[in-house]
mmCIF file of C-alpha atoms in Angstrom:
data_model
loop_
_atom_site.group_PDB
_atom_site.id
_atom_site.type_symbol
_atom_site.label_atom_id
_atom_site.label_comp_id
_atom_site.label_asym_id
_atom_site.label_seq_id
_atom_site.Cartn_x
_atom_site.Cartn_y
_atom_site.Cartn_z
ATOM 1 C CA UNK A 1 0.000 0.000 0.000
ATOM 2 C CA UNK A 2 1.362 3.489 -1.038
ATOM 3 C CA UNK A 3 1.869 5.859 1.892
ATOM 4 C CA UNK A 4 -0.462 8.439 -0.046
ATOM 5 C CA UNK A 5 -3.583 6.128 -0.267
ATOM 6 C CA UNK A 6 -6.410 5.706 2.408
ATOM 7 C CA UNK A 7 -8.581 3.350 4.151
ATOM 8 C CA UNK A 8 -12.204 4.528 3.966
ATOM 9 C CA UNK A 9 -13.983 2.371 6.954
ATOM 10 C CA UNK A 10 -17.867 2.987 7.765
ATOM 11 C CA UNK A 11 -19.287 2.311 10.952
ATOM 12 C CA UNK A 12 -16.496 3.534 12.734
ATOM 13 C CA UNK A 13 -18.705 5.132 15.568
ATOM 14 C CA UNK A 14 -20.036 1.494 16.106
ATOM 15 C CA UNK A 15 -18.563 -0.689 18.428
ATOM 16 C CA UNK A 16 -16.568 -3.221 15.522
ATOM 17 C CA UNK A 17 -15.466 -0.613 13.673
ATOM 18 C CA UNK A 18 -14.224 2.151 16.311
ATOM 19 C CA UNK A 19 -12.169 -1.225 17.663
ATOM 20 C CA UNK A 20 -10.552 -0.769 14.034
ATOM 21 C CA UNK A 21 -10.268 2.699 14.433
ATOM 22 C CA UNK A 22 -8.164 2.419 16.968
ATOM 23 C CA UNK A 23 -5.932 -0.392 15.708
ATOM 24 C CA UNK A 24 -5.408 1.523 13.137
ATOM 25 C CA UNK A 25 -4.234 4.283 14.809
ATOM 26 C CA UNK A 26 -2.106 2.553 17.077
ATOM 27 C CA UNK A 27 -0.397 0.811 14.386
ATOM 28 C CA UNK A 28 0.694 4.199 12.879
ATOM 29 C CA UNK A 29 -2.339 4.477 10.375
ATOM 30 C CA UNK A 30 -4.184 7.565 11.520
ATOM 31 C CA UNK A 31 -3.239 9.901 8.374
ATOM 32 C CA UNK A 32 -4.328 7.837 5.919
ATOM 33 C CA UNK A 33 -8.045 6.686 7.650
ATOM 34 C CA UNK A 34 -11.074 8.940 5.910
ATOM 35 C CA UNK A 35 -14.020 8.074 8.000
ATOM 36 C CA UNK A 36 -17.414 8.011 7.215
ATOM 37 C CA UNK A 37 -19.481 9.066 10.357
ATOM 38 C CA UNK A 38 -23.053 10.458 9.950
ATOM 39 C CA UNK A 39 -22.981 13.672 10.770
ATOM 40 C CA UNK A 40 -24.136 17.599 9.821
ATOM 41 C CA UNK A 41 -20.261 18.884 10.103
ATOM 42 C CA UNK A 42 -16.754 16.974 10.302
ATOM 43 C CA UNK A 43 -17.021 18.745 13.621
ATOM 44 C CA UNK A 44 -20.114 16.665 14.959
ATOM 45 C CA UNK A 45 -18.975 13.958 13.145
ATOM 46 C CA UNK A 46 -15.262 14.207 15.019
ATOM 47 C CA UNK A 47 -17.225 14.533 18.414
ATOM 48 C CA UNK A 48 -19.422 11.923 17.827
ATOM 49 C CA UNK A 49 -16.095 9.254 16.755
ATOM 50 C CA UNK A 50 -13.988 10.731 19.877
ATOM 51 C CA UNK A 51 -16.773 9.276 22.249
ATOM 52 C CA UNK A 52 -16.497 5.943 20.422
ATOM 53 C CA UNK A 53 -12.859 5.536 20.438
ATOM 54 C CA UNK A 54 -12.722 6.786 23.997
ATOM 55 C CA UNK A 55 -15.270 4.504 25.288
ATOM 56 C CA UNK A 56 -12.598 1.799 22.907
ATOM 57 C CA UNK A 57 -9.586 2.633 24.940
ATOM 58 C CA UNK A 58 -8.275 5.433 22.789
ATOM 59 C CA UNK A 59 -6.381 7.704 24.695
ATOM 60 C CA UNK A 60 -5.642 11.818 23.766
ATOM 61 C CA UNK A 61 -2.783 11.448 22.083
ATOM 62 C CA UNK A 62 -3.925 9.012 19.991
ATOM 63 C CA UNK A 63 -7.302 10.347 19.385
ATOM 64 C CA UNK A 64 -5.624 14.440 18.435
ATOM 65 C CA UNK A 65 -3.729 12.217 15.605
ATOM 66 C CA UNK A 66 -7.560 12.353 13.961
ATOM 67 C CA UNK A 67 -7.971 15.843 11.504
ATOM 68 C CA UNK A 68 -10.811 16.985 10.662
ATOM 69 C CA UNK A 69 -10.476 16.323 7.203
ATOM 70 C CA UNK A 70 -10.526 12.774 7.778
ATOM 71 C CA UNK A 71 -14.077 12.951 8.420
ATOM 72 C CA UNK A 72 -16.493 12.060 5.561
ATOM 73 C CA UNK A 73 -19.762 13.160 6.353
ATOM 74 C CA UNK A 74 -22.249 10.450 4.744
ATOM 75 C CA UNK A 75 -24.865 8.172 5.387
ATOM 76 C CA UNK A 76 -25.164 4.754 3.271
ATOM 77 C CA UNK A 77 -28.728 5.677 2.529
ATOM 78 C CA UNK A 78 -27.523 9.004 0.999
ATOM 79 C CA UNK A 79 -23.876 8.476 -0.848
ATOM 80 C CA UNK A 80 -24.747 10.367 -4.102
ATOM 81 C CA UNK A 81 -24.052 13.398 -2.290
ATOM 82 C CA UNK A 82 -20.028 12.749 -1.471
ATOM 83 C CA UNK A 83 -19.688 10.090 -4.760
ATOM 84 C CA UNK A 84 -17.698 13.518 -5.979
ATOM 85 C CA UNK A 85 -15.866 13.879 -3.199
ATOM 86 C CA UNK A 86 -11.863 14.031 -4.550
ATOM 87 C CA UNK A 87 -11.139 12.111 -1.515
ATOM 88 C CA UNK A 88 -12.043 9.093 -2.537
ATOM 89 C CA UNK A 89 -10.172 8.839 -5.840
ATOM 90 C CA UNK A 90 -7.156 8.164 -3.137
ATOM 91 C CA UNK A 91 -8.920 4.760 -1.354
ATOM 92 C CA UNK A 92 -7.244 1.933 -2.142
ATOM 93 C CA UNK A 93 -9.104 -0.404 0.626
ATOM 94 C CA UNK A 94 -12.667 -0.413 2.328
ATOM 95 C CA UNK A 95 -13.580 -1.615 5.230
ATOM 96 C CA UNK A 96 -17.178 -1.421 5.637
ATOM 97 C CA UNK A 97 -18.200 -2.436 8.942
ATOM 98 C CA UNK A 98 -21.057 0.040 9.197
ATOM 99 C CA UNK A 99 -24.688 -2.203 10.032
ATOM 100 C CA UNK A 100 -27.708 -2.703 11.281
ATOM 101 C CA UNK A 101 -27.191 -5.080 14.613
ATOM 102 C CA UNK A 102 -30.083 -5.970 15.901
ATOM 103 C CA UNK A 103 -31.886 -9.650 16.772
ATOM 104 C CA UNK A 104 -35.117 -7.358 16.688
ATOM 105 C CA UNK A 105 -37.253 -7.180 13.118
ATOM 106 C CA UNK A 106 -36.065 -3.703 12.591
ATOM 107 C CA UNK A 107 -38.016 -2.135 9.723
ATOM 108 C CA UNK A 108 -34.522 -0.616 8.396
ATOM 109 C CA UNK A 109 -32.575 -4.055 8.301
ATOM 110 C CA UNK A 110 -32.886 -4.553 4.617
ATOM 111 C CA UNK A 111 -32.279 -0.768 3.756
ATOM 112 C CA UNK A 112 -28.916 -0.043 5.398
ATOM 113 C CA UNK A 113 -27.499 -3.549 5.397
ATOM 114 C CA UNK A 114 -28.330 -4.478 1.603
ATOM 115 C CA UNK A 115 -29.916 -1.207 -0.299
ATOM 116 C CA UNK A 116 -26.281 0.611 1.796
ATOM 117 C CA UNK A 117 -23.698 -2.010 1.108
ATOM 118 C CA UNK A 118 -24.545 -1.974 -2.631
ATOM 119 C CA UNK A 119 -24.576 2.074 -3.071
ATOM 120 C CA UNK A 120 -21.282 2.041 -1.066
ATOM 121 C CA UNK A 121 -19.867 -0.650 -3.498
ATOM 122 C CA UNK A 122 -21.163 1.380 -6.733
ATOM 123 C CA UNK A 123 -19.874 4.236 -5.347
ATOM 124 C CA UNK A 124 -16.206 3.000 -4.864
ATOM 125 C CA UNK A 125 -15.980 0.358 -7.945
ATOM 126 C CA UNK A 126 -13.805 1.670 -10.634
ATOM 127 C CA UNK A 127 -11.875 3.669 -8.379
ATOM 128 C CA UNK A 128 -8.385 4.263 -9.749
ATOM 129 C CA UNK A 129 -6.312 2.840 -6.546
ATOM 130 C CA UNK A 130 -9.167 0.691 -5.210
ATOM 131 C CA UNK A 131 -7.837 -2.543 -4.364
ATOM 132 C CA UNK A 132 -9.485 -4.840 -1.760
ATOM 133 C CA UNK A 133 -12.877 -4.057 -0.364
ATOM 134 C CA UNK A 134 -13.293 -5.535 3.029
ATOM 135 C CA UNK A 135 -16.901 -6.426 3.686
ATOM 136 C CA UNK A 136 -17.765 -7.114 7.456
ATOM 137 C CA UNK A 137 -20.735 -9.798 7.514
ATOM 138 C CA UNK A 138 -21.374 -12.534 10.196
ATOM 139 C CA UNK A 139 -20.181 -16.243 10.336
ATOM 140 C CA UNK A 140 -24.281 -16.668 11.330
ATOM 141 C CA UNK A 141 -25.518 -16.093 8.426
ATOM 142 C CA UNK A 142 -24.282 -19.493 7.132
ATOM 143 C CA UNK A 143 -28.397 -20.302 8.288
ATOM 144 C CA UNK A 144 -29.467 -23.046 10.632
ATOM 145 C CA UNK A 145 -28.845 -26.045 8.447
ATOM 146 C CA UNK A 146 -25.058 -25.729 7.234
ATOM 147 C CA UNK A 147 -23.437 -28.569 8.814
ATOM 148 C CA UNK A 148 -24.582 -31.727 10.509
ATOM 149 C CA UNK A 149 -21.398 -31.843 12.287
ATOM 150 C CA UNK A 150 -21.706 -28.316 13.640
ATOM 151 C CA UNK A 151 -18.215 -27.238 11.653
ATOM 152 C CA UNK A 152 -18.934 -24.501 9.541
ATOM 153 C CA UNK A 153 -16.583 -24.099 6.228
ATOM 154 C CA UNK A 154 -15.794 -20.767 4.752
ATOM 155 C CA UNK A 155 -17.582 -21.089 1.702
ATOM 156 C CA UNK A 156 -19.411 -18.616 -0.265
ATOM 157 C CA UNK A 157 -23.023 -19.615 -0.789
ATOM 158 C CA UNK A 158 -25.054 -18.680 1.893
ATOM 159 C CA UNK A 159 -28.533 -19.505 1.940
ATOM 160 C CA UNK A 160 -31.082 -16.868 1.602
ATOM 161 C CA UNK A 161 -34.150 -18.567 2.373
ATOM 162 C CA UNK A 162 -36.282 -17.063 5.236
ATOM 163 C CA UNK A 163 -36.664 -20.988 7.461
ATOM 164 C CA UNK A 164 -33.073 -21.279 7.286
ATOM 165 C CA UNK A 165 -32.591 -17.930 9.525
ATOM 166 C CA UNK A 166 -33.331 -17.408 13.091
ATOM 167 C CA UNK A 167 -33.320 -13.730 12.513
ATOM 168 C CA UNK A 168 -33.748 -10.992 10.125
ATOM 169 C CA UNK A 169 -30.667 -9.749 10.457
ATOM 170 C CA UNK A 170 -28.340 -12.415 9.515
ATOM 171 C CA UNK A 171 -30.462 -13.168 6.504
ATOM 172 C CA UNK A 172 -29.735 -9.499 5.316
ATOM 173 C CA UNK A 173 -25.926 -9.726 5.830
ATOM 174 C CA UNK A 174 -25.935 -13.066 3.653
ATOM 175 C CA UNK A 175 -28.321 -10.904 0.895
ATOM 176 C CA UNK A 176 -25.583 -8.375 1.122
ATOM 177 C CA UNK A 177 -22.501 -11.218 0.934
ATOM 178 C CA UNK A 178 -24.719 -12.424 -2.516
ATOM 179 C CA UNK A 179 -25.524 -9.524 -3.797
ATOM 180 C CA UNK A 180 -22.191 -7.821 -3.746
ATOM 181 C CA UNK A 181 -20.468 -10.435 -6.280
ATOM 182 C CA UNK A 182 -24.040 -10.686 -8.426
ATOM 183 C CA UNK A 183 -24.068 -6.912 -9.137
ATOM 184 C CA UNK A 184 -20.701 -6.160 -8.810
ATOM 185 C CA UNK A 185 -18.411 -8.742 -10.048
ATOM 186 C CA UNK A 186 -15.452 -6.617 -10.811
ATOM 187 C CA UNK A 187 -15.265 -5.062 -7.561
ATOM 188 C CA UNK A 188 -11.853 -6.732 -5.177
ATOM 189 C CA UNK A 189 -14.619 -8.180 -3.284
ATOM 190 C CA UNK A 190 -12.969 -9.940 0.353
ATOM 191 C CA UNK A 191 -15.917 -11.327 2.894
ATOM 192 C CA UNK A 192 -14.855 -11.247 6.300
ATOM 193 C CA UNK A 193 -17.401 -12.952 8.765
ATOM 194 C CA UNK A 194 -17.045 -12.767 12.640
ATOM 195 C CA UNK A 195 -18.264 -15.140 14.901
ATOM 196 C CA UNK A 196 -19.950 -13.601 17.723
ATOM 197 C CA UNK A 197 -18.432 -10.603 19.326
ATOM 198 C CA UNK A 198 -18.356 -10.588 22.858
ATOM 199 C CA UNK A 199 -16.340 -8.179 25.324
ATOM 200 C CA UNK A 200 -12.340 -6.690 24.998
ATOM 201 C CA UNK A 201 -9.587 -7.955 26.343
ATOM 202 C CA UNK A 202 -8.496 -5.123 28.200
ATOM 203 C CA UNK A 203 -11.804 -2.896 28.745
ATOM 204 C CA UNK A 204 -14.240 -6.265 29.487
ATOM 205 C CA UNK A 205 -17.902 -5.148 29.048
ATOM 206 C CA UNK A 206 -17.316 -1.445 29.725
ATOM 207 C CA UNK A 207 -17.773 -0.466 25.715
ATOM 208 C CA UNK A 208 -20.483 -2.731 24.749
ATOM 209 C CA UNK A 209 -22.632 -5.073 26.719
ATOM 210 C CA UNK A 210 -24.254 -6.759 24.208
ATOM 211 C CA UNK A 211 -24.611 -10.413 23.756
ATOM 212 C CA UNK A 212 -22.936 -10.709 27.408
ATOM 213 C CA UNK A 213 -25.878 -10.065 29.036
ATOM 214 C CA UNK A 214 -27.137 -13.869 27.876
ATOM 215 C CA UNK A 215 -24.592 -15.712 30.066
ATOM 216 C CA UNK A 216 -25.232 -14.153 32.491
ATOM 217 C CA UNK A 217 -29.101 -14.353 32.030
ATOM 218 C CA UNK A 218 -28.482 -18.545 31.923
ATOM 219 C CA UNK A 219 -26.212 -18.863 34.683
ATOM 220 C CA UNK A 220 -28.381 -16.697 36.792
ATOM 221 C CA UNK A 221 -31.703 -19.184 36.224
ATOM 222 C CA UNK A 222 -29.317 -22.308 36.485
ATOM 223 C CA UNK A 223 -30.915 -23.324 32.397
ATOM 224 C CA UNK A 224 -29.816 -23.782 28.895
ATOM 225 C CA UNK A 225 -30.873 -24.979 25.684
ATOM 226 C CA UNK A 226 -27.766 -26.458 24.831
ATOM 227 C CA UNK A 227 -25.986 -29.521 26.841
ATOM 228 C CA UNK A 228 -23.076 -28.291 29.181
ATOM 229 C CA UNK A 229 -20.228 -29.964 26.745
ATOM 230 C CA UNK A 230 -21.592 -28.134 23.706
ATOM 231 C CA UNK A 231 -19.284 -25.192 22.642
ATOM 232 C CA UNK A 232 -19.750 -21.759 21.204
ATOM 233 C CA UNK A 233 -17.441 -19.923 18.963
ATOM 234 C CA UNK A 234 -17.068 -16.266 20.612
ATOM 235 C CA UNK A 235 -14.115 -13.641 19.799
ATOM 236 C CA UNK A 236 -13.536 -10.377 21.884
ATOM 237 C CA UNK A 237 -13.559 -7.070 19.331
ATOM 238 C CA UNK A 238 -9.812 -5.990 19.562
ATOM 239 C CA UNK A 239 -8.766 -9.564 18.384
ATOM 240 C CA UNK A 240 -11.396 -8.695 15.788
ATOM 241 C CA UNK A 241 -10.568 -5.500 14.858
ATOM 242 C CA UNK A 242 -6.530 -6.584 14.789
ATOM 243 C CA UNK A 243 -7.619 -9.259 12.121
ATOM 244 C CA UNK A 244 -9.762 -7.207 9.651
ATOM 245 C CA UNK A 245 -6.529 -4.614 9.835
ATOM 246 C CA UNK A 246 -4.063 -7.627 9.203
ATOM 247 C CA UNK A 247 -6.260 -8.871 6.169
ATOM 248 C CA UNK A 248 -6.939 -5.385 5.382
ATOM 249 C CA UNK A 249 -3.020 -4.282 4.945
ATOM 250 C CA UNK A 250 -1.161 -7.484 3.592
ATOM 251 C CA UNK A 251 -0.189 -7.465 -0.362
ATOM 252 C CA UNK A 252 -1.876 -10.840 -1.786
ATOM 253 C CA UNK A 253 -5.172 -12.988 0.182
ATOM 254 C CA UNK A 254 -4.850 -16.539 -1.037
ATOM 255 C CA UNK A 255 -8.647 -16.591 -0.342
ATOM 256 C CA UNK A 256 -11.562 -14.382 -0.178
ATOM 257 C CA UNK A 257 -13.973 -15.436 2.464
ATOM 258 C CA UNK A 258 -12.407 -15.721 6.240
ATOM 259 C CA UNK A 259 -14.474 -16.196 9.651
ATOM 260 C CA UNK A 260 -13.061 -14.383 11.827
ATOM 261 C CA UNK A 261 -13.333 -16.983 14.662
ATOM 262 C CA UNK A 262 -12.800 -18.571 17.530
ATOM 263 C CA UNK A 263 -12.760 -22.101 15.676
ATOM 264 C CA UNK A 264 -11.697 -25.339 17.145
ATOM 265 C CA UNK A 265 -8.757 -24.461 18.891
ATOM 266 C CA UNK A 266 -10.084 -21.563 21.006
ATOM 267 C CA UNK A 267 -13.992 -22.136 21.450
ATOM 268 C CA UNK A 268 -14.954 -22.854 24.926
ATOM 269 C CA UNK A 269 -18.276 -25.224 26.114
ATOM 270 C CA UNK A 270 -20.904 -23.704 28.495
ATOM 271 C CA UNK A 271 -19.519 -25.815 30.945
ATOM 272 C CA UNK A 272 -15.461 -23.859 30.875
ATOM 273 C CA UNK A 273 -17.840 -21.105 30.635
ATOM 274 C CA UNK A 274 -19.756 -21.699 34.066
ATOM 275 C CA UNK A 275 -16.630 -22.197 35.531
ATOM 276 C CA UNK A 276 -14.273 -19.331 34.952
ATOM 277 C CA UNK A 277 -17.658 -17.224 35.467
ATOM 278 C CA UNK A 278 -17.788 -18.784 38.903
ATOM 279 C CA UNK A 279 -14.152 -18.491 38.988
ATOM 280 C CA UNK A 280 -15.007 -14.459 38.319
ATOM 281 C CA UNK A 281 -16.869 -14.727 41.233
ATOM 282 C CA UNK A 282 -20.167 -14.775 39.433
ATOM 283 C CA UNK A 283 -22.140 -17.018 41.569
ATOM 284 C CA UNK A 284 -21.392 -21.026 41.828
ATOM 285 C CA UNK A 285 -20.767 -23.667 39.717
ATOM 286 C CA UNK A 286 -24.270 -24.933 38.255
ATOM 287 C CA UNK A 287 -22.527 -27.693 36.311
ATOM 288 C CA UNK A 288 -24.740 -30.298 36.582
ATOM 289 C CA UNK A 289 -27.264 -28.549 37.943
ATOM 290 C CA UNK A 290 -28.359 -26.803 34.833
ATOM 291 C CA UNK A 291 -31.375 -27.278 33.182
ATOM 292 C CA UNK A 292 -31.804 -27.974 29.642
ATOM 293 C CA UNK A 293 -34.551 -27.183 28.537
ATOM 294 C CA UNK A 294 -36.520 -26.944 25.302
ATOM 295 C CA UNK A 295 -36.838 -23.472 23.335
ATOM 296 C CA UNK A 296 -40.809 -23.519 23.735
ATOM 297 C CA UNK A 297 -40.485 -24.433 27.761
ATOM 298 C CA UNK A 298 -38.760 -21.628 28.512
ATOM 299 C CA UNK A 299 -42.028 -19.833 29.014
ATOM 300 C CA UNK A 300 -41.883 -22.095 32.142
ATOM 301 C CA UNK A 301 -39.249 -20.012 33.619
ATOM 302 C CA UNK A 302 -41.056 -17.317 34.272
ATOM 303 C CA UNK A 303 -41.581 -17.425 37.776
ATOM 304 C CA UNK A 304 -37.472 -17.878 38.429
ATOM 305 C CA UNK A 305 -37.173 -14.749 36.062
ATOM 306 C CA UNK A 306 -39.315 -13.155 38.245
ATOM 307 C CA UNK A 307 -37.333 -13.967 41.429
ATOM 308 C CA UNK A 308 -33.661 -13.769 40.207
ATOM 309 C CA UNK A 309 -33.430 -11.230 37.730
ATOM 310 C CA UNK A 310 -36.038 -8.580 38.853
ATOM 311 C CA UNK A 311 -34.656 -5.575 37.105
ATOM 312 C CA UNK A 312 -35.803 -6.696 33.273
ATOM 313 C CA UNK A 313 -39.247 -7.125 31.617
ATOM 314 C CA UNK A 314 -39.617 -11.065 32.217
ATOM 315 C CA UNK A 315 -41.731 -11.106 28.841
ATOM 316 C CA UNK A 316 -38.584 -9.530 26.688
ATOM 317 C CA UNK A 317 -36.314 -11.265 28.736
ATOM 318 C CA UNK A 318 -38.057 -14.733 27.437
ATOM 319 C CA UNK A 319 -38.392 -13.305 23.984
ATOM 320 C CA UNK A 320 -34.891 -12.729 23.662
ATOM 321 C CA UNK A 321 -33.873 -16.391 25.674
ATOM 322 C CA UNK A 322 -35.867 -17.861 22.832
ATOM 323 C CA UNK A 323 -33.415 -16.205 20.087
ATOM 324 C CA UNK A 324 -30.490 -17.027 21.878
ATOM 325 C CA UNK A 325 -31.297 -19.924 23.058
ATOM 326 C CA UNK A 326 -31.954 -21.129 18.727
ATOM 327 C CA UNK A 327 -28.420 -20.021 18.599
ATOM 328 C CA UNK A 328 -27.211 -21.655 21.304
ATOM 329 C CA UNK A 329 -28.326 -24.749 20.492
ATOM 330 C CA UNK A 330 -26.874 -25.362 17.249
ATOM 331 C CA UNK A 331 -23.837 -25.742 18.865
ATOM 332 C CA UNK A 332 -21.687 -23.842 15.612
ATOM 333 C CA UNK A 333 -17.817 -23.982 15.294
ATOM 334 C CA UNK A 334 -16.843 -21.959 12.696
ATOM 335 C CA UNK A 335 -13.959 -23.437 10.823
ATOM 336 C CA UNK A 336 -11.020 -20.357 10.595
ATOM 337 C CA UNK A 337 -8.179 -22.126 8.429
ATOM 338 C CA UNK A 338 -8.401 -19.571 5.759
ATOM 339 C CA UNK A 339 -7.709 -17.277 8.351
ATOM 340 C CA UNK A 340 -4.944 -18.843 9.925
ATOM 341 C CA UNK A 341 -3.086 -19.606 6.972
ATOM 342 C CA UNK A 342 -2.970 -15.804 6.785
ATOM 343 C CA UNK A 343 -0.891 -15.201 10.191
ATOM 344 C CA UNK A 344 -3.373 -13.722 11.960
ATOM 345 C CA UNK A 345 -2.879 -15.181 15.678
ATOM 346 C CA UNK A 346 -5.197 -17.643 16.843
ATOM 347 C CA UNK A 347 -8.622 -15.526 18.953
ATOM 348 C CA UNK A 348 -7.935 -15.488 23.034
ATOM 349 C CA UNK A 349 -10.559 -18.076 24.748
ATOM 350 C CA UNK A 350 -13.862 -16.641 25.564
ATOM 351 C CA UNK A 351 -12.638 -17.535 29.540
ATOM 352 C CA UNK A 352 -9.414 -16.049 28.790
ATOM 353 C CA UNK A 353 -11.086 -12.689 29.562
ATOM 354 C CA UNK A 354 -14.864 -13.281 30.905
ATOM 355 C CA UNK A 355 -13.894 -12.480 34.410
ATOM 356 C CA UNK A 356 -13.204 -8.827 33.164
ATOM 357 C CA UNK A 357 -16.466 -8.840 31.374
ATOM 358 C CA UNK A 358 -17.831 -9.795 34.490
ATOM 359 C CA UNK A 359 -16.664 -7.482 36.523
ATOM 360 C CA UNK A 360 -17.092 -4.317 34.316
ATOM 361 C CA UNK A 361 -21.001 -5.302 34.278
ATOM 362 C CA UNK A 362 -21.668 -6.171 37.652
ATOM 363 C CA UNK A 363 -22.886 -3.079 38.547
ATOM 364 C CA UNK A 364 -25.058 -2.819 35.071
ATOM 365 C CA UNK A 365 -28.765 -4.651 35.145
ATOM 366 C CA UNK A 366 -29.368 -7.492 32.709
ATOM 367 C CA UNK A 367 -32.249 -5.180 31.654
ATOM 368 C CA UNK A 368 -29.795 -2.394 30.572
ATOM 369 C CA UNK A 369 -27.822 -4.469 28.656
ATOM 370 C CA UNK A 370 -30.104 -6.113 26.782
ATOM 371 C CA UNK A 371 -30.605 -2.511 25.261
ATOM 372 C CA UNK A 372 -27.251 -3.265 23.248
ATOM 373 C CA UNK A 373 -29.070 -5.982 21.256
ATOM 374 C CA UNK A 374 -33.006 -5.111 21.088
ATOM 375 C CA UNK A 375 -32.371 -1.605 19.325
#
């Protein structure tokens, strides 16, 4: 990469891709990022990123290497007005992290993660120094029937039927993945799929709760829908973040779909789970004393809801223990040798750092956090 091109990255006021902000920047990056942040003014826009990479661990040396002329003021529902912008004729590489989140049936799901991610990639193809363009999807939206041994290749196809998704939202990232090459087959096209994104290794739970919130939700009512030696493939956002810059930055990909996972060697069952949580000093060890329980009994828990978690809505608390719980229960390892035969360093265990996670929510209802995922 020539010293005079840049790395456009949306969603960088997001919690994924402020964590790559700040790589970036600590790996001596900052002048060449031009970030798009939704704003009126590169001046709301900078304040509105600061508080992102703040909350991320940046500190104010790191955060005053940021001009104002780094900020692209843009929203992927609106690109036509900064397509002109001479800016961009200096991006070689994309990184477009910028999404829709949310397990809930968001009415704007299809519009910013599909209708977006194709005006973003017919605004940059043909670009003169364009080339790799880094698209951020999710290893879930490989469906619910991809592997009857649980492993889950990186392959291309994803399905796009509606029974093969738990949730909206992973079906849109998959219409995105499918999309993207049908409409735009000249474009450097590289999928990058996380697994799920839980916590930082340093900071815990303090920028993000979300998805955290669940464990903690189980262990507290002593049930699960999976069985105890089932595993489940979770990463922590700075490992994250340091792989999309790694597969960003190197010269030649020898493939271009990676899931950015925890895969077999570093996902951890419920049961290593329970215990370094306990461990944290997050209650006892349930171990054998969970429950498993069916996805339509857990309407049955009510009552312990009721008792032990007493600061949430017990009828959103169920809803969501119903999503999870779909998830849970397939029991997923996402298979990561593409990524590893790029160098990037295998993902820290999930237990590595859950006792930080722990301890930065403590003080945080489960009802609060569950704000991070029901948007």
């Amino acid at each position: 990469m020539d010293s005079a091109d840049m790395i456009l990255i949306t969603g960088a006021t997001g919690f994924l891709g402020g964590a790559t902000v700040v790589q970036a920047i600590q790996a001596g990056l900052a002048p060449r990022l031009l970030l798009l942040v939704r704003a009126q003014d590169p001046a709301q826009g900078m304040d509105r990123l600061q508080v992102q990479l703040k909350r991320l661990g940046a500190g104010d040396s790191e955060l005053a290497q940021l001009r104002l002329s780094q900020i692209l003021c843009g929203d992927l529902s609106a690109l036509d007005g900064i397509a002109a912008d001479p800016r961009l004729q200096r991006v070689s590489t994309v990184i477009h992290c910028a999404a829709l989140a949310t397990f809930a049936n968001h009415p704007a799901l299809e519009t910013t993660n599909v209708d977006g991610t194709l005006a973003l990639a017919a605004m940059m193809q043909g670009r003169p120094r364009l080339r790799r363009f880094l698209y951020v999807g999710t290893a879930m939206a490989c469906g619910t029937h991809s592997a009857s041994d649980h492993s889950i290749p990186e392959i291309a196809n994803l399905s796009l039927a509606q029974e093969d998704h738990l949730v909206p939202y992973t079906r849109s990232k998959a219409i995105g993945e499918r999309l993207l090459r049908q409409r735009f087959p000249q474009l450097p096209l590289v999928v990058l799929r996380p697994s799920i994104v839980v916590g930082h290794t340093k900071l815990g739970c303090t920028p993000s709760q979300s998805i955290f919130w669940v464990f903690m939700a189980w262990q507290k009512l002593g049930a699960l829908t999976a069985a105890m030696h089932d595993k489940i493939d979770v990463v922590p956002v700075d490992w994250c973040a340091g792989a999309i810059l790694h597969l960003a930055l190197k010269d030649k990909l020898a493939q271009p779909v990676f899931h950015l996972s925890a895969g077999t060697q570093s996902s951890r069952s419920f049961r290593q789970i329970d215990s370094a949580l306990a461990v944290a000093g997050m209650g006892n060890v349930c171990g054998r004393d969970y429950e498993q329980i069916g996805v339509g009994k857990i309407d049955l828990l009510l009552p312990r809801i009721k008792i032990r978690i007493p600061d949430c809505s017990p009828r959103l608390l169920m809803r969501a223990l119903k999503l999870y719980g779909e998830f849970a229960k397939l029991n997923y390892v996402f298979c990561n040798k593409n990524l590893l035969a790029e160098g990037v360093p295998s993902a820290p265990p999930f237990t590595d750092y859950i006792g930080l996670c722990a301890t930065s929510t403590r003080h945080i209802p489960i009802g609060e956090q569950m704000k991070w995922d029901f948007k």
